[in-house]
mmCIF file of C-alpha atoms in Angstrom:
data_model
loop_
_atom_site.group_PDB
_atom_site.id
_atom_site.type_symbol
_atom_site.label_atom_id
_atom_site.label_comp_id
_atom_site.label_asym_id
_atom_site.label_seq_id
_atom_site.Cartn_x
_atom_site.Cartn_y
_atom_site.Cartn_z
ATOM 1 C CA MET A 12 -188.123 55.222 68.269
ATOM 2 C CA ASP A 13 -184.411 55.299 69.051
ATOM 3 C CA ARG A 14 -181.997 58.378 67.887
ATOM 4 C CA SER A 15 -181.066 56.884 64.949
ATOM 5 C CA GLN A 16 -184.413 56.308 63.358
ATOM 6 C CA LYS A 17 -185.496 59.779 64.327
ATOM 7 C CA ALA A 18 -182.563 60.881 62.373
ATOM 8 C CA GLU A 19 -183.454 59.179 59.470
ATOM 9 C CA SER A 20 -187.083 60.286 59.806
ATOM 10 C CA VAL A 21 -185.757 63.931 59.672
ATOM 11 C CA ALA A 22 -183.914 63.527 56.483
ATOM 12 C CA PHE A 23 -186.655 62.003 54.977
ATOM 13 C CA LEU A 24 -188.938 65.092 56.015
ATOM 14 C CA THR A 25 -186.344 67.511 54.922
ATOM 15 C CA GLU A 26 -185.969 65.373 51.213
ATOM 16 C CA VAL A 27 -189.798 65.687 51.198
ATOM 17 C CA PHE A 28 -189.986 69.607 51.962
ATOM 18 C CA ASN A 29 -186.827 70.201 49.441
ATOM 19 C CA GLU A 30 -188.902 68.224 46.721
ATOM 20 C CA ALA A 31 -192.083 69.029 47.137
ATOM 21 C CA GLY A 32 -194.164 71.810 44.886
ATOM 22 C CA VAL A 33 -197.254 71.747 47.775
ATOM 23 C CA VAL A 34 -197.489 70.268 51.148
ATOM 24 C CA VAL A 35 -200.530 69.849 52.443
ATOM 25 C CA ILE A 36 -201.096 69.384 56.431
ATOM 26 C CA THR A 37 -203.917 67.442 57.785
ATOM 27 C CA ARG A 38 -205.244 65.985 61.021
ATOM 28 C CA ASN A 39 -206.358 62.523 61.285
ATOM 29 C CA LEU A 40 -209.294 62.228 63.940
ATOM 30 C CA GLY A 41 -209.462 58.387 64.697
ATOM 31 C CA MET A 42 -208.973 57.141 60.977
ATOM 32 C CA THR A 43 -209.015 53.406 60.826
ATOM 33 C CA VAL A 44 -206.307 51.350 59.068
ATOM 34 C CA ALA A 45 -208.429 50.854 56.164
ATOM 35 C CA GLN A 46 -209.079 54.672 55.547
ATOM 36 C CA SER A 47 -205.453 55.451 56.163
ATOM 37 C CA THR A 48 -204.450 52.540 53.793
ATOM 38 C CA ALA A 49 -207.364 53.909 50.894
ATOM 39 C CA LEU A 50 -205.882 57.539 51.555
ATOM 40 C CA ARG A 51 -202.231 56.333 50.480
ATOM 41 C CA ILE A 52 -203.172 54.392 47.328
ATOM 42 C CA LYS A 53 -204.978 57.347 46.560
ATOM 43 C CA VAL A 54 -202.245 59.720 47.007
ATOM 44 C CA ARG A 55 -199.462 57.489 45.773
ATOM 45 C CA GLU A 56 -201.531 56.899 42.342
ATOM 46 C CA ALA A 57 -201.498 60.674 42.118
ATOM 47 C CA GLY A 58 -198.059 60.838 42.069
ATOM 48 C CA ALA A 59 -197.933 62.090 45.561
ATOM 49 C CA SER A 60 -196.665 61.055 48.906
ATOM 50 C CA PHE A 61 -198.446 60.928 52.396
ATOM 51 C CA LYS A 62 -196.749 60.520 55.741
ATOM 52 C CA VAL A 63 -197.675 60.482 59.631
ATOM 53 C CA ALA A 64 -195.133 62.074 61.453
ATOM 54 C CA LYS A 65 -194.412 63.185 64.757
ATOM 55 C CA ASN A 66 -195.148 66.747 65.060
ATOM 56 C CA SER A 67 -191.598 67.367 66.731
ATOM 57 C CA LEU A 68 -189.818 65.356 63.842
ATOM 58 C CA ALA A 69 -191.881 67.124 61.190
ATOM 59 C CA LYS A 70 -191.134 70.751 62.877
ATOM 60 C CA ILE A 71 -187.348 70.082 62.557
ATOM 61 C CA ALA A 72 -187.351 69.129 58.929
ATOM 62 C CA ALA A 73 -189.235 71.798 57.863
ATOM 63 C CA LYS A 74 -186.470 74.660 59.529
ATOM 64 C CA ASP A 75 -184.624 75.945 56.926
ATOM 65 C CA THR A 76 -186.841 74.954 54.129
ATOM 66 C CA ALA A 77 -189.063 76.968 52.179
ATOM 67 C CA TYR A 78 -192.163 75.375 54.362
ATOM 68 C CA GLU A 79 -190.804 76.724 56.968
ATOM 69 C CA GLY A 80 -193.977 78.985 57.650
ATOM 70 C CA VAL A 81 -196.179 75.582 58.183
ATOM 71 C CA ILE A 82 -194.378 74.792 61.464
ATOM 72 C CA ASP A 83 -196.880 76.092 63.629
ATOM 73 C CA LEU A 84 -199.715 73.861 61.887
ATOM 74 C CA PHE A 85 -198.313 70.603 63.680
ATOM 75 C CA THR A 86 -200.282 70.361 66.391
ATOM 76 C CA GLY A 87 -201.880 67.026 67.510
ATOM 77 C CA PRO A 88 -202.474 63.855 65.035
ATOM 78 C CA THR A 89 -201.094 64.964 61.563
ATOM 79 C CA GLY A 90 -200.120 63.518 58.318
ATOM 80 C CA ILE A 91 -197.989 65.327 55.378
ATOM 81 C CA ALA A 92 -199.301 64.720 51.799
ATOM 82 C CA ALA A 93 -196.669 65.996 49.318
ATOM 83 C CA SER A 94 -196.242 66.277 45.273
ATOM 84 C CA ALA A 95 -193.938 68.024 43.083
ATOM 85 C CA ASP A 96 -197.119 68.741 40.867
ATOM 86 C CA PRO A 97 -198.699 71.902 42.938
ATOM 87 C CA VAL A 98 -202.248 70.284 42.463
ATOM 88 C CA ALA A 99 -201.842 66.714 42.973
ATOM 89 C CA ALA A 100 -201.798 66.412 46.526
ATOM 90 C CA ALA A 101 -204.189 68.888 47.009
ATOM 91 C CA LYS A 102 -206.791 67.402 44.594
ATOM 92 C CA VAL A 103 -206.630 63.800 46.429
ATOM 93 C CA VAL A 104 -206.867 65.052 49.831
ATOM 94 C CA VAL A 105 -209.546 67.370 49.477
ATOM 95 C CA ASP A 106 -211.241 64.950 47.402
ATOM 96 C CA PHE A 107 -210.642 62.095 50.510
ATOM 97 C CA ALA A 108 -211.835 64.612 52.721
ATOM 98 C CA LYS A 109 -215.174 65.181 51.491
ATOM 99 C CA THR A 110 -216.004 61.551 51.852
ATOM 100 C CA ASN A 111 -214.370 60.918 55.469
ATOM 101 C CA ASP A 112 -214.967 63.163 57.792
ATOM 102 C CA LYS A 113 -212.146 61.779 60.259
ATOM 103 C CA LEU A 114 -209.460 63.321 57.932
ATOM 104 C CA GLU A 115 -209.510 67.561 58.555
ATOM 105 C CA ILE A 116 -207.485 69.831 56.194
ATOM 106 C CA VAL A 117 -205.251 71.960 58.763
ATOM 107 C CA GLY A 118 -203.451 74.013 56.004
ATOM 108 C CA GLY A 119 -200.275 73.867 53.785
ATOM 109 C CA ALA A 120 -197.829 75.967 52.011
ATOM 110 C CA MET A 121 -196.827 76.121 48.014
ATOM 111 C CA GLY A 122 -193.394 77.094 48.439
ATOM 112 C CA SER A 123 -192.800 80.171 50.643
ATOM 113 C CA VAL A 124 -196.721 80.828 50.587
ATOM 114 C CA VAL A 125 -198.548 79.188 53.371
ATOM 115 C CA LEU A 126 -202.276 78.407 52.996
ATOM 116 C CA ASN A 127 -205.359 77.701 55.154
ATOM 117 C CA ALA A 128 -207.888 75.052 54.655
ATOM 118 C CA ASP A 129 -209.626 77.063 52.215
ATOM 119 C CA GLY A 130 -206.677 77.915 50.491
ATOM 120 C CA ILE A 131 -205.830 74.044 49.782
ATOM 121 C CA LYS A 132 -209.227 73.456 48.831
ATOM 122 C CA ALA A 133 -209.093 76.441 46.205
ATOM 123 C CA LEU A 134 -206.198 75.126 44.821
ATOM 124 C CA ALA A 135 -207.630 71.240 44.569
ATOM 125 C CA THR A 136 -210.099 73.242 42.173
ATOM 126 C CA MET A 137 -207.694 74.021 40.101
ATOM 127 C CA PRO A 138 -206.504 71.806 36.842
ATOM 128 C CA SER A 139 -203.375 69.622 37.361
ATOM 129 C CA LEU A 140 -200.199 70.145 35.759
ATOM 130 C CA ASP A 141 -200.975 67.222 32.942
ATOM 131 C CA GLU A 142 -204.049 68.639 32.335
ATOM 132 C CA MET A 143 -202.629 72.448 32.114
ATOM 133 C CA ARG A 144 -200.394 70.816 29.372
ATOM 134 C CA ALA A 145 -202.860 68.758 27.313
ATOM 135 C CA LYS A 146 -204.847 72.434 27.106
ATOM 136 C CA LEU A 147 -202.075 73.972 26.187
ATOM 137 C CA ILE A 148 -200.789 71.389 23.300
ATOM 138 C CA GLY A 149 -204.564 71.350 21.778
ATOM 139 C CA LEU A 150 -204.478 75.234 21.454
ATOM 140 C CA ILE A 151 -201.330 75.023 19.913
ATOM 141 C CA GLN A 152 -202.980 72.298 17.566
ATOM 142 C CA ALA A 153 -205.882 73.879 16.979
ATOM 143 C CA PRO A 154 -205.003 76.433 14.444
ATOM 144 C CA ALA A 155 -202.953 74.069 12.751
ATOM 145 C CA THR A 156 -206.146 72.029 12.287
ATOM 146 C CA LYS A 157 -208.139 75.131 11.317
ATOM 147 C CA ILE A 158 -205.783 75.773 8.493
ATOM 148 C CA ALA A 159 -205.769 72.484 7.405
ATOM 149 C CA GLN A 160 -209.080 72.427 6.915
ATOM 150 C CA LEU A 161 -209.753 75.853 5.432
ATOM 151 C CA SER A 162 -206.991 74.860 2.780
ATOM 152 C CA THR A 163 -208.945 72.083 1.660
ATOM 153 C CA ALA A 164 -212.109 73.664 1.852
ATOM 154 C CA PRO A 165 -212.137 75.719 -1.489
ATOM 155 C CA ALA A 166 -210.943 72.438 -2.951
ATOM 156 C CA ALA A 167 -213.858 70.398 -1.704
ATOM 157 C CA LYS A 168 -216.246 72.747 -2.490
ATOM 158 C CA LEU A 169 -215.099 73.392 -6.383
ATOM 159 C CA ALA A 170 -215.254 69.472 -6.668
ATOM 160 C CA ARG A 171 -218.682 69.632 -5.471
ATOM 161 C CA VAL A 172 -219.979 72.099 -7.838
ATOM 162 C CA PHE A 173 -218.266 70.079 -10.829
ATOM 163 C CA ALA A 174 -220.383 67.027 -9.617
ATOM 164 C CA ALA A 175 -223.564 68.773 -9.173
ATOM 165 C CA TYR A 176 -222.688 70.425 -13.255
ATOM 166 C CA ALA A 177 -221.537 66.850 -14.410
ATOM 167 C CA GLU A 178 -224.896 65.582 -12.997
ATOM 168 C CA LYS A 179 -227.062 68.331 -14.390
ATOM 169 C CA ASP A 180 -225.570 67.785 -17.725
ATOM 170 C CA ALA A 181 -225.871 64.007 -17.811
ATOM 171 C CA ALA A 182 -229.937 64.525 -16.774
#
C-alpha cells in the first residue's frame, strides 16, 4: 500500500467516523471469504458499512473525532462496522457473531461513549430507529382511531335497538 492509498484510506475512515451514529469494532479470527462476503451483504442491507482496515490507519482516522476513545480497541485483525442509525450496525454484527464463532465483538462507541462487547450486545437488543418511529406513529394514531370508533359506536347501538324493535313489531 503506497502513501496515496494510505491517505485515501485514512480520509475514507475519517469520513466514516464523522458520519456514524455507532461504530462496532470486531476481531476477525480466520473468517473465510464467503463468510466475510455474507457479513458485508447483511451489513449493507441494514444500511450500514463494514470495512477491514489497517489498525495504524484506523487509529489515525479516529484521532480528533468523537470516536477517539476506541483507538485502544484496534489490535489484531479488526473490522469496523458503522451506521448512522445507532442500532443497525450493532444488531447485524451481533446477529452474525451468534452464528459465526470466527467473528468476535471487541467493543465500539456511540458518539463519544465507548462501549465494551456487552454494551454493543445490549445496544443490539434495542429497537431500530425505524421501529421506534413506527411505534410512535402507532401511538399517535391510536387515540384518533379510538375517538372515531367511540363516536360511531352510539349510533350503531341505536340503529341495532331500532332494528330489534322493528323486528319485534313485525313479529
